[in-house]
Short mmCIF file of C-alpha atoms in Angstrom, two decimals:
data_model
loop_
_atom_site.label_atom_id
_atom_site.label_comp_id
_atom_site.label_asym_id
_atom_site.label_seq_id
_atom_site.Cartn_x
_atom_site.Cartn_y
_atom_site.Cartn_z
CA MET T 35 44.29 -42.91 -50.39
CA SER T 36 42.02 -43.98 -47.52
CA GLY T 37 39.77 -41.10 -46.47
CA ALA T 38 42.40 -38.43 -47.14
CA LYS T 39 39.93 -36.38 -49.10
CA GLU T 40 37.33 -36.60 -46.35
CA ILE T 41 39.86 -35.45 -43.78
CA ARG T 42 40.83 -32.52 -46.00
CA THR T 43 37.21 -31.34 -46.35
CA LYS T 44 36.72 -31.71 -42.61
CA ILE T 45 39.76 -29.55 -41.94
CA ALA T 46 38.50 -26.92 -44.35
CA SER T 47 35.08 -26.85 -42.68
CA ILE T 48 36.58 -26.50 -39.20
CA LYS T 49 38.77 -23.70 -40.48
CA ASN T 50 35.67 -21.87 -41.65
CA THR T 51 34.03 -22.28 -38.26
CA GLN T 52 37.20 -21.06 -36.63
CA LYS T 53 37.12 -17.93 -38.76
CA ILE T 54 33.58 -17.23 -37.67
CA THR T 55 34.26 -17.72 -33.97
CA LYS T 56 37.37 -15.59 -34.24
CA ALA T 57 35.36 -12.81 -35.87
CA MET T 58 32.67 -13.10 -33.20
CA GLU T 59 35.32 -12.89 -30.50
CA MET T 60 36.71 -9.69 -31.91
CA VAL T 61 33.26 -8.16 -32.39
CA ALA T 62 32.35 -9.02 -28.80
CA ALA T 63 35.61 -7.51 -27.54
CA SER T 64 34.93 -4.21 -29.24
CA LYS T 65 31.29 -4.22 -28.16
CA MET T 66 32.36 -5.00 -24.61
CA ARG T 67 34.51 -1.91 -24.49
CA LYS T 68 31.59 0.21 -25.65
CA ALA T 69 29.22 -1.43 -23.18
CA GLN T 70 31.65 -0.79 -20.33
CA GLU T 71 31.83 2.82 -21.41
CA ARG T 72 28.05 3.02 -21.31
CA MET T 73 28.04 1.40 -17.89
CA ARG T 74 30.37 4.11 -16.66
CA ALA T 75 28.21 6.83 -18.20
CA THR T 76 25.13 5.76 -16.23
CA ARG T 77 26.98 5.88 -12.92
CA PRO T 78 26.75 9.66 -12.19
CA TYR T 79 22.96 9.67 -12.44
CA ALA T 80 22.65 6.59 -10.28
CA GLU T 81 24.93 8.05 -7.65
CA LYS T 82 23.15 11.42 -7.63
CA ILE T 83 19.68 9.99 -7.43
CA GLN T 84 20.82 7.58 -4.72
CA ASN T 85 22.09 10.63 -2.78
CA VAL T 86 18.78 12.42 -3.12
CA VAL T 87 16.80 9.35 -2.06
CA SER T 88 18.99 8.75 0.98
CA HIS T 89 18.66 12.43 1.89
CA LEU T 90 14.92 11.93 1.67
CA ALA T 91 15.07 9.03 4.08
CA TYR T 92 16.29 11.47 6.73
CA ALA T 93 14.07 14.39 5.81
CA HIS T 94 10.64 14.32 7.42
CA PRO T 95 7.94 14.92 4.89
CA GLU T 96 4.32 14.69 5.98
CA TYR T 97 3.73 12.21 3.18
CA HIS T 98 5.05 8.72 3.73
CA HIS T 99 5.79 7.03 0.44
CA PRO T 100 4.57 3.42 0.04
CA PHE T 101 7.96 2.41 -1.43
CA LEU T 102 9.52 2.97 1.99
CA GLU T 103 6.94 0.94 3.90
CA GLU T 104 7.65 -2.60 4.97
CA ARG T 105 4.59 -4.83 4.80
CA GLU T 106 3.93 -8.50 5.17
CA ALA T 107 4.69 -10.36 1.98
CA ARG T 108 2.05 -12.49 0.30
CA ARG T 109 3.13 -12.05 -3.28
CA VAL T 110 6.51 -10.95 -4.65
CA GLY T 111 7.56 -9.49 -7.98
CA LEU T 112 10.78 -10.49 -9.68
CA ILE T 113 12.43 -8.71 -12.58
CA ILE T 114 14.82 -10.97 -14.48
CA ILE T 115 17.26 -9.39 -16.90
CA SER T 116 18.73 -11.84 -19.40
CA THR T 117 20.43 -11.40 -22.74
CA ASP T 118 18.70 -11.31 -26.11
CA ARG T 119 21.11 -13.66 -27.84
CA GLY T 120 22.86 -16.88 -27.01
CA LEU T 121 26.43 -18.08 -27.51
CA CYS T 122 27.60 -16.45 -24.33
CA GLY T 123 28.57 -19.46 -22.23
CA GLY T 124 26.79 -20.11 -18.96
CA LEU T 125 25.73 -16.50 -18.40
CA ASN T 126 22.00 -16.90 -18.63
CA ILE T 127 21.94 -20.39 -17.16
CA ASN T 128 23.76 -19.25 -14.01
CA LEU T 129 21.35 -16.34 -13.69
CA PHE T 130 18.30 -18.55 -14.05
CA LYS T 131 19.73 -20.94 -11.52
CA THR T 132 20.02 -18.12 -8.97
CA ALA T 133 16.47 -16.94 -9.80
CA ILE T 134 14.94 -20.40 -9.67
CA GLY T 135 16.65 -21.09 -6.35
CA ALA T 136 15.12 -17.99 -4.81
CA MET T 137 11.74 -18.69 -6.40
CA LYS T 138 11.67 -22.16 -4.99
CA GLU T 139 12.26 -20.78 -1.52
CA TRP T 140 9.45 -18.26 -1.94
CA ASP T 141 7.24 -21.01 -3.20
CA ALA T 142 8.02 -23.04 -0.09
CA ASP T 143 7.00 -20.02 1.99
CA ASN T 144 3.69 -19.96 0.11
CA LEU T 145 4.47 -16.72 -1.66
CA GLU T 146 3.12 -16.25 -5.12
CA ILE T 147 5.44 -14.85 -7.75
CA ASP T 148 4.88 -12.37 -10.56
CA LEU T 149 7.61 -12.28 -13.17
CA ASP T 150 8.81 -9.40 -15.32
CA LEU T 151 11.14 -10.70 -18.01
CA ILE T 152 13.62 -8.55 -19.87
CA GLY T 153 15.51 -10.18 -22.73
CA THR T 154 14.54 -12.87 -25.25
CA LYS T 155 16.38 -15.66 -23.45
CA SER T 156 14.41 -15.34 -20.23
CA ASN T 157 11.20 -15.16 -22.23
CA ALA T 158 12.02 -18.42 -23.96
CA PHE T 159 13.09 -20.12 -20.74
CA PHE T 160 9.94 -19.27 -18.75
CA LYS T 161 7.70 -19.87 -21.72
CA ARG T 162 8.88 -23.43 -21.69
CA LEU T 163 8.74 -23.89 -17.93
CA GLY T 164 5.75 -21.82 -16.98
CA GLY T 165 5.51 -19.04 -14.44
CA ASN T 166 3.19 -16.14 -13.95
CA VAL T 167 4.65 -13.60 -16.34
CA VAL T 168 2.97 -10.20 -16.10
CA SER T 169 5.16 -8.13 -18.37
CA THR T 170 8.06 -8.48 -20.75
CA ALA T 171 10.48 -6.43 -22.79
CA SER T 172 13.04 -7.71 -25.25
CA GLN T 173 15.21 -6.74 -28.20
CA LEU T 174 16.69 -3.79 -26.38
CA GLY T 175 19.86 -3.99 -28.45
CA ASP T 176 23.44 -3.15 -27.53
CA ALA T 177 22.58 0.40 -26.49
CA PRO T 178 19.40 0.05 -24.46
CA SER T 179 17.49 3.26 -23.84
CA ILE T 180 15.52 3.91 -20.68
CA THR T 181 12.43 4.71 -22.79
CA GLU T 182 12.00 1.03 -23.62
CA LEU T 183 12.01 0.06 -19.93
CA ILE T 184 9.53 2.61 -18.59
CA GLY T 185 6.47 0.51 -19.52
CA THR T 186 7.61 -2.81 -18.12
CA VAL T 187 8.88 -1.28 -14.89
CA LYS T 188 5.63 0.65 -14.47
CA VAL T 189 3.65 -2.59 -14.55
CA MET T 190 5.55 -3.80 -11.47
CA LEU T 191 5.50 -0.42 -9.68
CA ASP T 192 1.76 -0.13 -10.21
CA ALA T 193 1.27 -3.61 -8.87
CA TYR T 194 3.30 -2.67 -5.81
CA GLU T 195 1.41 0.54 -5.24
CA GLU T 196 -1.93 -1.20 -5.57
CA GLY T 197 -0.83 -3.87 -3.14
CA ARG T 198 -0.87 -6.75 -5.62
CA ILE T 199 2.77 -7.46 -4.83
CA ASP T 200 4.50 -6.69 -1.54
CA ARG T 201 8.12 -7.05 -2.47
CA LEU T 202 10.04 -6.41 -5.65
CA TYR T 203 13.33 -8.09 -6.51
CA ILE T 204 15.67 -7.84 -9.46
CA ALA T 205 18.02 -10.50 -10.82
CA HIS T 206 20.81 -9.71 -13.27
CA ASN T 207 24.51 -10.30 -13.83
CA VAL T 208 27.11 -8.05 -12.29
CA PHE T 209 30.24 -7.26 -14.25
CA VAL T 210 33.18 -8.15 -11.98
CA ASN T 211 35.79 -8.29 -14.70
CA THR T 212 36.14 -9.69 -18.20
CA MET T 213 36.49 -13.27 -16.94
CA THR T 214 33.94 -13.15 -14.14
CA GLN T 215 30.28 -12.24 -14.18
CA GLN T 216 28.32 -12.76 -11.01
CA PRO T 217 24.55 -13.38 -10.99
CA VAL T 218 22.89 -11.39 -8.19
CA LEU T 219 19.40 -11.12 -6.80
CA LYS T 220 18.59 -8.05 -4.76
CA GLN T 221 15.60 -6.34 -3.27
CA LEU T 222 14.30 -3.18 -4.91
CA LEU T 223 11.15 -2.55 -2.89
CA PRO T 224 10.56 -1.67 -0.15
CA LEU T 225 13.63 0.54 -0.31
CA GLN T 226 16.27 -0.21 2.23
CA GLY T 227 17.68 2.96 3.72
CA ALA T 228 21.36 3.76 3.35
CA ASP T 229 23.32 4.74 6.44
CA ASP T 230 24.71 8.19 6.33
CA GLU T 231 25.45 9.47 9.83
CA THR T 232 26.22 13.01 8.71
CA LEU T 233 22.62 13.65 7.73
CA LYS T 234 20.88 12.55 10.88
CA THR T 235 19.69 16.01 11.87
CA HIS T 236 16.20 17.37 11.73
CA TRP T 237 15.61 19.17 8.49
CA ASP T 238 13.33 18.95 5.50
CA TYR T 239 13.15 20.02 1.90
CA ILE T 240 10.89 22.68 0.53
CA TYR T 241 8.67 20.68 -1.82
CA GLU T 242 7.22 22.35 -4.82
CA PRO T 243 4.31 22.04 -5.38
CA ASP T 244 3.78 19.37 -2.71
CA SER T 245 5.68 16.46 -1.19
CA LYS T 246 3.48 13.74 -2.74
CA PRO T 247 3.88 14.36 -6.49
CA VAL T 248 7.56 15.21 -6.07
CA MET T 249 8.33 12.06 -4.12
CA ASP T 250 6.26 9.89 -6.47
CA ALA T 251 8.19 11.16 -9.47
CA LEU T 252 11.51 10.76 -7.72
CA MET T 253 10.86 7.21 -6.48
CA ILE T 254 9.72 6.05 -9.93
CA ARG T 255 12.85 7.50 -11.50
CA TYR T 256 15.00 5.90 -8.85
CA ILE T 257 13.66 2.40 -9.45
CA GLU T 258 13.83 2.92 -13.21
CA SER T 259 17.44 3.97 -12.97
CA LEU T 260 18.29 0.86 -10.92
CA VAL T 261 16.65 -1.38 -13.50
CA TYR T 262 18.29 0.52 -16.34
CA GLN T 263 21.67 0.11 -14.70
CA GLY T 264 21.00 -3.61 -14.40
CA VAL T 265 20.18 -3.82 -18.09
CA VAL T 266 23.30 -1.88 -19.13
CA GLU T 267 25.51 -3.96 -16.86
CA ASN T 268 23.98 -7.14 -18.23
CA VAL T 269 24.91 -6.08 -21.78
CA ALA T 270 28.53 -5.62 -20.72
CA CYS T 271 28.40 -9.06 -19.11
CA GLU T 272 26.91 -10.60 -22.22
CA GLN T 273 29.68 -9.26 -24.45
CA ALA T 274 32.41 -10.30 -22.01
CA ALA T 275 30.97 -13.79 -21.67
CA ARG T 276 30.61 -14.11 -25.44
CA MET T 277 34.18 -12.97 -25.94
CA VAL T 278 35.48 -15.61 -23.56
CA ALA T 279 33.24 -18.35 -25.00
CA MET T 280 34.25 -17.56 -28.56
CA LYS T 281 37.91 -17.43 -27.62
CA ALA T 282 37.55 -20.91 -26.13
CA SER T 283 35.87 -22.26 -29.26
CA THR T 284 38.50 -20.69 -31.49
CA ASP T 285 41.18 -22.45 -29.43
CA ASN T 286 39.28 -25.72 -29.57
CA ALA T 287 38.94 -25.47 -33.33
CA GLY T 288 42.72 -24.92 -33.53
CA ASN T 289 43.38 -28.07 -31.51
CA LEU T 290 40.99 -30.07 -33.64
CA ILE T 291 42.67 -28.87 -36.83
CA ASP T 292 46.11 -29.85 -35.49
CA GLU T 293 44.88 -33.33 -34.66
CA LEU T 294 43.20 -33.82 -38.01
CA GLN T 295 46.27 -32.53 -39.84
CA LEU T 296 48.33 -35.21 -38.10
CA ILE T 297 45.89 -37.91 -39.09
CA TYR T 298 45.83 -36.59 -42.63
CA ASN T 299 49.63 -36.61 -42.88
CA LYS T 300 49.79 -40.17 -41.61
CA ALA T 301 47.21 -41.30 -44.10
CA ARG T 302 49.07 -39.60 -46.91
CA GLN T 303 52.38 -41.16 -45.86
CA ALA T 304 50.82 -44.60 -45.63
CA ALA T 305 49.38 -44.27 -49.10
CA ILE T 306 52.73 -43.22 -50.57
CA THR T 307 54.56 -46.10 -48.86
CA GLN T 308 51.99 -48.53 -50.16
CA GLU T 309 52.36 -47.22 -53.71
CA ILE T 310 56.14 -47.48 -53.63
CA SER T 311 56.05 -51.03 -52.33
CA GLU T 312 53.59 -51.94 -55.07
CA ILE T 313 55.84 -50.43 -57.73
CA VAL T 314 58.90 -52.18 -56.36
CA ALA T 315 57.07 -55.47 -56.17
CA GLY T 316 55.84 -54.99 -59.74
CA ALA T 317 59.38 -54.23 -60.98
CA ALA T 318 60.81 -57.34 -59.21
CA ALA T 319 58.19 -59.57 -60.87
CA VAL T 320 59.12 -58.42 -64.40
CA MET N 45 36.17 35.24 -4.67
CA PRO N 46 32.44 35.00 -5.18
CA ILE N 47 30.45 32.37 -3.29
CA THR N 48 29.78 29.46 -5.61
CA LEU N 49 27.74 26.30 -5.66
CA HIS N 50 28.42 22.95 -7.28
CA VAL N 51 26.15 22.01 -10.14
CA ASP N 52 25.63 18.48 -11.50
CA ILE N 53 23.40 17.93 -14.48
CA VAL N 54 22.98 14.23 -15.19
CA SER N 55 20.63 12.08 -17.25
CA ALA N 56 20.09 8.34 -16.79
CA GLU N 57 22.20 7.59 -19.84
CA THR N 58 25.09 10.02 -19.41
CA GLU N 59 26.60 12.91 -17.45
CA ILE N 60 25.78 16.28 -19.01
CA PHE N 61 27.53 18.88 -16.91
CA SER N 62 29.48 19.07 -13.66
CA GLY N 63 31.13 22.19 -12.31
CA THR N 64 30.86 25.28 -10.14
CA ALA N 65 28.53 28.19 -10.78
CA THR N 66 27.47 31.42 -9.17
CA MET N 67 23.84 31.00 -10.09
CA ILE N 68 21.56 28.51 -11.83
CA PHE N 69 18.13 28.91 -13.43
CA ALA N 70 15.80 26.00 -13.99
CA PRO N 71 12.25 25.56 -15.33
CA ALA N 72 10.53 24.25 -12.18
CA GLU N 73 6.98 23.03 -12.33
CA MET N 74 5.63 26.13 -10.59
CA GLY N 75 7.64 28.55 -12.72
CA GLU N 76 11.28 29.28 -13.42
CA VAL N 77 13.50 29.34 -10.34
CA GLY N 78 16.87 30.97 -9.85
CA ILE N 79 19.11 29.26 -7.31
CA ALA N 80 21.90 31.21 -5.64
CA PRO N 81 24.40 29.68 -3.22
CA ARG N 82 23.09 28.92 0.29
CA HIS N 83 19.56 28.35 -0.97
CA ALA N 84 17.36 26.35 1.42
CA PRO N 85 17.07 22.62 0.61
CA MET N 86 14.42 22.18 -2.05
CA LEU N 87 13.04 19.33 -4.16
CA THR N 88 10.87 19.94 -7.21
CA ARG N 89 9.93 18.56 -10.60
CA LEU N 90 11.09 20.23 -13.79
CA LYS N 91 9.14 21.07 -16.91
CA PRO N 92 10.70 20.73 -20.35
CA GLY N 93 12.84 23.79 -20.91
CA GLU N 94 16.19 25.38 -20.56
CA VAL N 95 18.55 25.07 -17.58
CA ARG N 96 20.96 28.00 -17.49
CA VAL N 97 24.17 27.87 -15.49
CA GLN N 98 26.18 31.03 -14.76
CA ALA N 99 29.75 29.82 -14.53
CA GLU N 100 32.35 31.49 -12.33
CA SER N 101 33.90 33.20 -15.33
CA GLY N 102 30.61 35.01 -15.97
CA GLU N 103 29.92 32.83 -18.96
CA GLU N 104 26.40 31.48 -19.25
CA LEU N 105 25.87 27.85 -20.31
CA SER N 106 22.50 26.53 -21.32
CA PHE N 107 21.13 22.98 -21.48
CA PHE N 108 17.81 21.70 -22.66
CA VAL N 109 16.01 19.21 -20.45
CA SER N 110 12.79 17.42 -21.31
CA GLY N 111 11.75 17.34 -17.68
CA GLY N 112 13.21 15.78 -14.58
CA MET N 113 13.91 16.59 -10.95
CA LEU N 114 15.79 19.41 -9.25
CA GLU N 115 17.41 18.92 -5.84
CA VAL N 116 18.89 21.89 -4.01
CA GLN N 117 21.21 21.66 -1.07
CA PRO N 118 22.93 24.83 0.22
CA HIS N 119 26.05 24.28 -1.84
CA VAL N 120 25.10 21.56 -4.26
CA VAL N 121 22.47 21.60 -6.95
CA THR N 122 21.59 18.39 -8.77
CA VAL N 123 19.51 18.29 -11.92
CA LEU N 124 18.26 14.77 -12.71
CA ALA N 125 17.26 15.23 -16.34
CA ASP N 126 14.89 12.91 -18.15
CA THR N 127 15.92 11.64 -21.55
CA ALA N 128 12.49 10.33 -22.38
CA ILE N 129 9.41 12.40 -22.87
CA ARG N 130 7.26 11.66 -19.83
CA ALA N 131 3.54 11.98 -19.49
CA ALA N 132 1.12 9.88 -17.49
CA ASP N 133 -0.76 8.64 -20.55
CA ILE N 134 2.39 7.77 -22.50
CA ASP N 135 3.73 5.78 -19.52
CA GLU N 136 0.38 4.07 -19.22
CA ALA N 137 0.38 3.10 -22.88
CA GLN N 138 3.86 1.65 -22.56
CA ALA N 139 2.88 -0.32 -19.49
CA LEU N 140 -0.09 -1.76 -21.38
CA GLU N 141 2.19 -2.75 -24.24
CA ALA N 142 4.52 -4.57 -21.86
CA LYS N 143 1.57 -6.45 -20.39
CA GLU N 144 0.25 -7.36 -23.81
CA ARG N 145 3.64 -8.68 -24.84
CA ALA N 146 3.57 -10.93 -21.77
CA GLU N 147 0.10 -12.19 -22.56
CA LYS N 148 0.97 -12.85 -26.17
CA MET N 149 4.03 -14.78 -25.12
CA LEU N 150 2.03 -16.98 -22.78
CA THR N 151 -0.87 -18.00 -24.96
CA ASP N 152 -0.53 -21.48 -23.60
CA LYS N 153 -0.05 -20.16 -20.11
CA ILE N 154 1.08 -22.42 -17.32
CA ALA N 155 0.93 -20.42 -14.12
CA ASP N 156 2.78 -22.97 -11.98
CA ILE N 157 6.44 -23.38 -12.53
CA ASP N 158 7.65 -26.90 -12.71
CA TYR N 159 10.56 -26.36 -10.34
CA ALA N 160 11.78 -29.92 -10.55
CA LYS N 161 11.93 -29.73 -14.33
CA ALA N 162 13.56 -26.29 -14.28
CA GLN N 163 16.22 -27.40 -11.84
CA ALA N 164 16.88 -30.63 -13.68
CA GLU N 165 17.32 -28.72 -16.90
CA LEU N 166 19.59 -26.16 -15.38
CA ALA N 167 21.65 -28.79 -13.62
CA GLN N 168 22.10 -30.52 -16.95
CA SER N 169 23.27 -27.33 -18.64
CA VAL N 170 25.67 -26.57 -15.77
CA ALA N 171 27.06 -30.09 -15.95
CA GLN N 172 27.60 -29.68 -19.69
CA LEU N 173 29.45 -26.44 -19.13
CA ARG N 174 31.59 -28.00 -16.45
CA ALA N 175 32.43 -30.93 -18.70
CA ILE N 176 33.52 -28.57 -21.46
CA GLN N 177 35.71 -26.69 -19.01
CA LYS N 178 37.35 -29.89 -17.82
CA LEU N 179 37.97 -31.02 -21.39
CA ARG N 180 39.62 -27.71 -22.07
CA GLU N 181 41.87 -27.92 -19.05
CA LYS N 182 42.88 -31.41 -20.08
CA ALA N 183 43.62 -30.24 -23.63
CA ARG N 184 45.87 -27.52 -22.24
CA GLN N 185 48.02 -29.93 -20.24
#
């Protein structure tokens, strides 16, 4: 039987792969639900702190926070949030493409770039290709906690406050739905004021003890919460992308098995026919 | 009906409490404050401690916060609770760690990005993905 045994082992091996991808698909689906849940849980804080910050933009404290000041850019900071693991389709690649596109433009404008990389994949990518990386964080897991981000965000905020960078951007994936994840790049600093017409009257907070420490603490928390949200959303994107990628490979494995099965059946049939004709020929000769 | 104010207690990772109250007490940096409805707008930091909320029913709820911010508007009080223990020196140590990680990663540091190489590589990956997609569409037909 020509190659029938080889075909059989090949089918068995593809079946094993299919089992693995199927399992990964199901794991990713359940993790995605949890990640979406987590994404929803972070929303109240983000909305509330956003409210407070936009209130602040209309209050008139004697202290003007540097995060609200627009200055001429000479050097920009970019926070890139990637996944820790692969096998999630084009998720990271599309994000890097967006980031590299923007970086190339900045480079053409003679702006220097400081990078803050979150996630193992971005670390690996920029390690290979170079870039001025000033801080990193990785292995945040499926349930990232804000504690792990404080340090790496502080590096960038300090740089901004000390005037080493003049703009701060963040790049991460946005969860549109299970099938679509959109890479986005947006500006964090200086803060861009939200428009809320109802608040445009003259009033101010009572600051305790003083406007400076209160605003400092608030602004840091605001930026941290934005970065944290980006990280949580990116986890949801990762799981969704992995689910889709694994579903595709499970389907592909199925197609491959069907094709191989057909070839195997043909080979078997041919072998049987040949044997019969040999027997018949042998009997006729006797 | 007593005058009430809306209270939201949220942390970065989850929502802790949302509802109406007649009074709320919080451990502000300068000492504990009690906020009644129609309080003047106020913004302050919180110390680790207990936030007590007097609900409309007269029941008192209490929550522990490890610091955070308190925003008061005449009819809305927002507590932005920290989940992490915050102190200047702890934050500093974490920032240093993040920097060290970056330095360790880039022992053979190349400060200039090779944009041409990066774009070529990305374009290749994108092309691969597109080819896979096309193959899949073909297989489906």
